[in-house]
Amino acid sequence: MHTFFVEAMAVPGGMAELNSRERDHLFKTLRARPGDAVELFDGRGGRMDGIVRDGRVVEILSAERVPEPERKLFLYCAVPRRAKFDVLLKQAAELGVWSIRLVECVRSVAKPEGSDRWQVLLQEGCKQSKNPFLPEIVPPISLAVALEEIRAENICAFFGAIRSGEGGAESAAKLAWIVGPEGGFTDEEEAAMRSSGVRGLNLGPYVLRLETAAVCGLAVLRQWMEQ
């Protein structure tokens, strides 16, 4: 069953308000017909079951509000180049990341090119994975500010390192994965993270691309969260 994004919930018996992009996908690309079942979500935990009716409208059959997860996963990430970031956004949404914080590091090269496209990509990832919560993208901050935020919010954070720290995520309510730029973190940045309580996590013997490291680290933390 196909899933579609809506800006607002509707009550059973009401009609879903699809934007032009989602309407075109449903009726022009998929050629939906009366009687076809669809799923809808608003990105804030709202989920609905609907059915296509005559007149190219979707009637809501049932609706529910999913509670926020008790444990949340955050991504602090240096900005990769556009094409790589497009893929990363989808994958982060599929892995259930709660928010994506862009981080400016010493060796950062790419600059953020925020646009409505980012929201569309996140929606696509949520639709693919049935994740009812659309990740938030936070404007760029320095690594120093990111570490202050991690300390203030008591986030259990990790970064990719040759030397791993001890222990897993235990029962932390908030977990974070910090990913540096293509050139990696400087020695000073790594020292600052360790002094802030951020633990190293080794993902293997090989050097990973930014987007690969991001997804692999998130997948490891996601597995810890489910234990």
Coordinates of C-alpha atoms in Angstrom, one line a residue:
M1 CA 0.0 0.0 0.0
H2 CA 1.4 3.4 -1.0
T3 CA 1.9 6.1 1.6
F4 CA 1.5 9.9 1.1
F5 CA 2.4 13.0 3.1
V6 CA -0.2 15.5 4.3
E7 CA 0.3 18.7 6.2
A8 CA -2.6 18.2 8.5
M9 CA -4.7 15.3 9.9
A10 CA -8.3 14.8 9.0
V11 CA -11.0 13.0 10.9
P12 CA -12.6 9.8 9.7
G13 CA -15.2 10.7 7.1
G14 CA -13.3 13.8 6.0
M15 CA -11.1 14.2 3.0
A16 CA -7.3 14.3 2.9
E17 CA -5.7 17.5 1.7
L18 CA -2.9 16.4 -0.5
N19 CA -0.5 18.9 -2.0
S20 CA 0.0 19.1 -5.7
R21 CA 3.0 16.9 -5.7
E22 CA 1.4 14.1 -3.8
R23 CA -1.8 14.4 -5.8
D24 CA 0.1 14.1 -9.1
H25 CA 1.9 11.1 -7.8
L26 CA -1.3 9.4 -6.7
F27 CA -3.5 10.1 -9.7
K28 CA -1.1 10.7 -12.6
T29 CA 1.8 8.5 -11.8
L30 CA 0.1 5.6 -10.0
R31 CA -3.2 6.1 -11.8
A32 CA -5.2 5.5 -8.6
R33 CA -8.9 4.5 -9.1
P34 CA -11.9 4.6 -6.8
G35 CA -11.6 1.9 -4.2
D36 CA -7.8 1.9 -4.0
A37 CA -6.5 2.0 -0.4
V38 CA -3.8 4.4 0.7
E39 CA -1.9 5.4 3.9
L40 CA -1.2 8.9 4.9
F41 CA 1.0 10.6 7.6
D42 CA 1.6 14.1 8.7
G43 CA 5.2 13.7 9.9
R44 CA 4.3 14.4 13.5
G45 CA 3.0 11.0 14.5
G46 CA -0.3 11.2 12.8
R47 CA -1.3 8.2 10.6
M48 CA -4.4 7.6 8.6
D49 CA -6.0 5.0 6.4
G50 CA -7.8 6.3 3.4
I51 CA -9.6 5.2 0.3
V52 CA -9.8 6.8 -3.1
R53 CA -13.3 8.0 -4.1
D54 CA -14.8 9.4 -7.2
G55 CA -13.6 12.9 -8.1
R56 CA -10.0 12.2 -7.3
V57 CA -10.4 12.6 -3.6
V58 CA -9.2 10.5 -0.6
E59 CA -11.7 9.8 2.2
I60 CA -10.2 9.1 5.6
L61 CA -11.4 5.8 7.1
S62 CA -9.4 5.8 10.3
A63 CA -6.8 8.0 12.1
E64 CA -4.4 7.6 15.0
R65 CA -1.7 9.5 16.8
V66 CA 1.5 7.6 17.4
P67 CA 3.3 8.7 20.7
E68 CA 6.8 10.1 20.4
P69 CA 9.5 7.4 20.9
E70 CA 10.9 7.2 24.4
R71 CA 14.4 6.9 23.1
K72 CA 15.5 9.3 20.3
L73 CA 18.3 9.2 17.8
F74 CA 20.2 12.3 16.7
L75 CA 22.6 12.9 13.8
Y76 CA 25.3 15.5 14.1
C77 CA 26.8 15.7 10.6
A78 CA 29.3 17.7 8.6
V79 CA 27.7 18.8 5.4
P80 CA 28.5 16.5 2.5
R81 CA 28.2 17.5 -1.1
R82 CA 24.7 17.8 -2.5
A83 CA 24.2 14.5 -4.2
K84 CA 25.6 12.6 -1.2
F85 CA 23.4 14.5 1.2
D86 CA 20.3 13.8 -0.8
V87 CA 20.8 10.1 -0.3
L88 CA 21.8 10.5 3.3
L89 CA 18.6 12.4 4.1
K90 CA 16.4 9.6 2.9
Q91 CA 18.4 7.0 4.8
A92 CA 18.4 9.0 8.0
A93 CA 14.6 9.2 7.8
E94 CA 14.4 5.4 7.2
L95 CA 16.5 4.8 10.3
G96 CA 14.2 6.9 12.4
V97 CA 16.5 9.8 13.2
W98 CA 14.7 12.4 15.3
S99 CA 16.8 15.4 14.1
I100 CA 19.7 16.2 11.9
R101 CA 22.1 18.8 13.1
L102 CA 24.5 20.2 10.5
V103 CA 28.0 20.7 12.0
E104 CA 30.8 23.0 10.8
C105 CA 34.2 21.4 11.4
V106 CA 37.8 22.6 10.7
R107 CA 38.0 20.5 7.5
S108 CA 34.5 21.1 6.3
V109 CA 34.4 22.0 2.6
A110 CA 30.8 21.7 1.4
K111 CA 28.3 24.4 2.4
P112 CA 24.7 23.7 3.2
E113 CA 22.3 24.4 0.3
G114 CA 19.0 24.1 2.2
S115 CA 15.8 24.1 0.1
D116 CA 12.4 22.6 0.0
R117 CA 14.1 19.6 -1.7
W118 CA 15.4 18.5 1.7
Q119 CA 11.9 18.2 3.1
V120 CA 10.7 16.2 0.1
L121 CA 13.7 13.8 0.5
L122 CA 12.9 13.3 4.2
Q123 CA 9.2 12.7 3.3
E124 CA 10.3 10.1 0.8
G125 CA 12.4 8.3 3.4
C126 CA 9.5 8.3 5.9
K127 CA 7.1 7.0 3.3
Q128 CA 9.5 4.2 2.4
S129 CA 10.0 3.1 6.0
K130 CA 6.6 3.9 7.4
N131 CA 8.3 6.2 9.9
P132 CA 5.6 8.6 11.2
F133 CA 8.0 11.2 12.4
L134 CA 9.6 13.6 9.9
P135 CA 13.2 14.4 11.1
E136 CA 14.0 18.0 11.8
I137 CA 17.0 19.7 10.1
V138 CA 18.7 22.2 12.3
P139 CA 20.8 25.1 10.8
P140 CA 24.6 24.7 10.9
I141 CA 26.4 25.0 14.2
S142 CA 30.0 24.7 15.2
L143 CA 31.3 21.5 16.7
A144 CA 31.9 23.4 19.9
V145 CA 28.3 24.5 20.1
A146 CA 27.2 20.9 19.2
L147 CA 29.2 19.6 22.2
E148 CA 27.7 22.1 24.5
E149 CA 24.2 21.0 23.4
I150 CA 25.1 17.3 23.9
R151 CA 26.3 18.0 27.4
A152 CA 23.3 20.2 28.3
E153 CA 20.7 17.7 27.0
N154 CA 22.5 14.7 28.5
I155 CA 22.9 13.0 25.1
C156 CA 24.9 9.8 24.9
A157 CA 27.1 10.5 21.9
F158 CA 29.5 8.6 19.7
F159 CA 31.9 9.4 16.8
G160 CA 33.8 7.2 14.4
A161 CA 37.3 6.5 15.8
I162 CA 40.1 4.0 15.5
R163 CA 40.2 3.7 19.3
S164 CA 36.8 2.8 20.6
G165 CA 35.5 3.8 24.0
E166 CA 34.1 1.3 26.4
G167 CA 30.4 0.6 26.9
G168 CA 27.4 0.9 24.8
A169 CA 24.3 3.1 25.0
E170 CA 23.0 1.6 28.2
S171 CA 19.5 3.0 28.8
A172 CA 20.1 6.5 27.6
A173 CA 17.0 8.3 26.4
K174 CA 18.9 10.3 23.7
L175 CA 21.7 8.9 21.5
A176 CA 23.7 10.8 18.9
W177 CA 26.1 9.9 16.2
I178 CA 28.7 12.6 15.2
V179 CA 30.1 12.4 11.7
G180 CA 33.0 14.6 10.5
P181 CA 33.8 15.9 7.0
E182 CA 35.6 13.9 4.3
G183 CA 39.0 14.9 5.7
G184 CA 38.0 13.6 9.1
F185 CA 38.2 15.4 12.5
T186 CA 41.4 17.1 13.5
D187 CA 43.3 15.8 16.6
E188 CA 42.0 18.8 18.5
E189 CA 38.4 18.2 17.6
E190 CA 38.7 14.5 18.6
A191 CA 40.3 15.6 21.9
A192 CA 37.4 18.1 22.5
M193 CA 34.8 15.4 21.9
R194 CA 36.5 12.9 24.2
S195 CA 36.8 15.5 26.9
S196 CA 33.1 16.2 26.5
G197 CA 32.2 12.6 27.2
V198 CA 31.7 11.6 23.5
R199 CA 32.9 8.1 23.0
G200 CA 34.7 6.6 20.0
L201 CA 33.1 3.8 18.1
N202 CA 35.1 1.8 15.6
L203 CA 33.2 0.7 12.5
G204 CA 35.9 -1.5 11.1
P205 CA 39.4 -1.3 9.6
Y206 CA 38.7 0.7 6.5
V207 CA 38.2 4.4 5.8
L208 CA 34.5 5.1 5.1
R209 CA 33.0 7.9 3.1
L210 CA 31.0 10.5 5.1
E211 CA 27.6 9.2 4.0
T212 CA 28.6 5.5 4.6
A213 CA 29.9 6.3 8.1
A214 CA 26.7 8.2 8.9
V215 CA 24.4 5.3 7.9
C216 CA 26.6 2.6 9.5
G217 CA 26.9 4.4 12.8
L218 CA 23.2 5.2 12.9
A219 CA 22.4 1.6 12.2
V220 CA 24.6 0.4 15.1
L221 CA 23.0 2.9 17.5
R222 CA 19.5 2.0 16.3
Q223 CA 20.3 -1.6 17.1
W224 CA 21.4 -0.7 20.6
M225 CA 18.2 1.3 21.2
E226 CA 16.1 -1.8 20.4
Q227 CA 17.9 -4.1 22.9

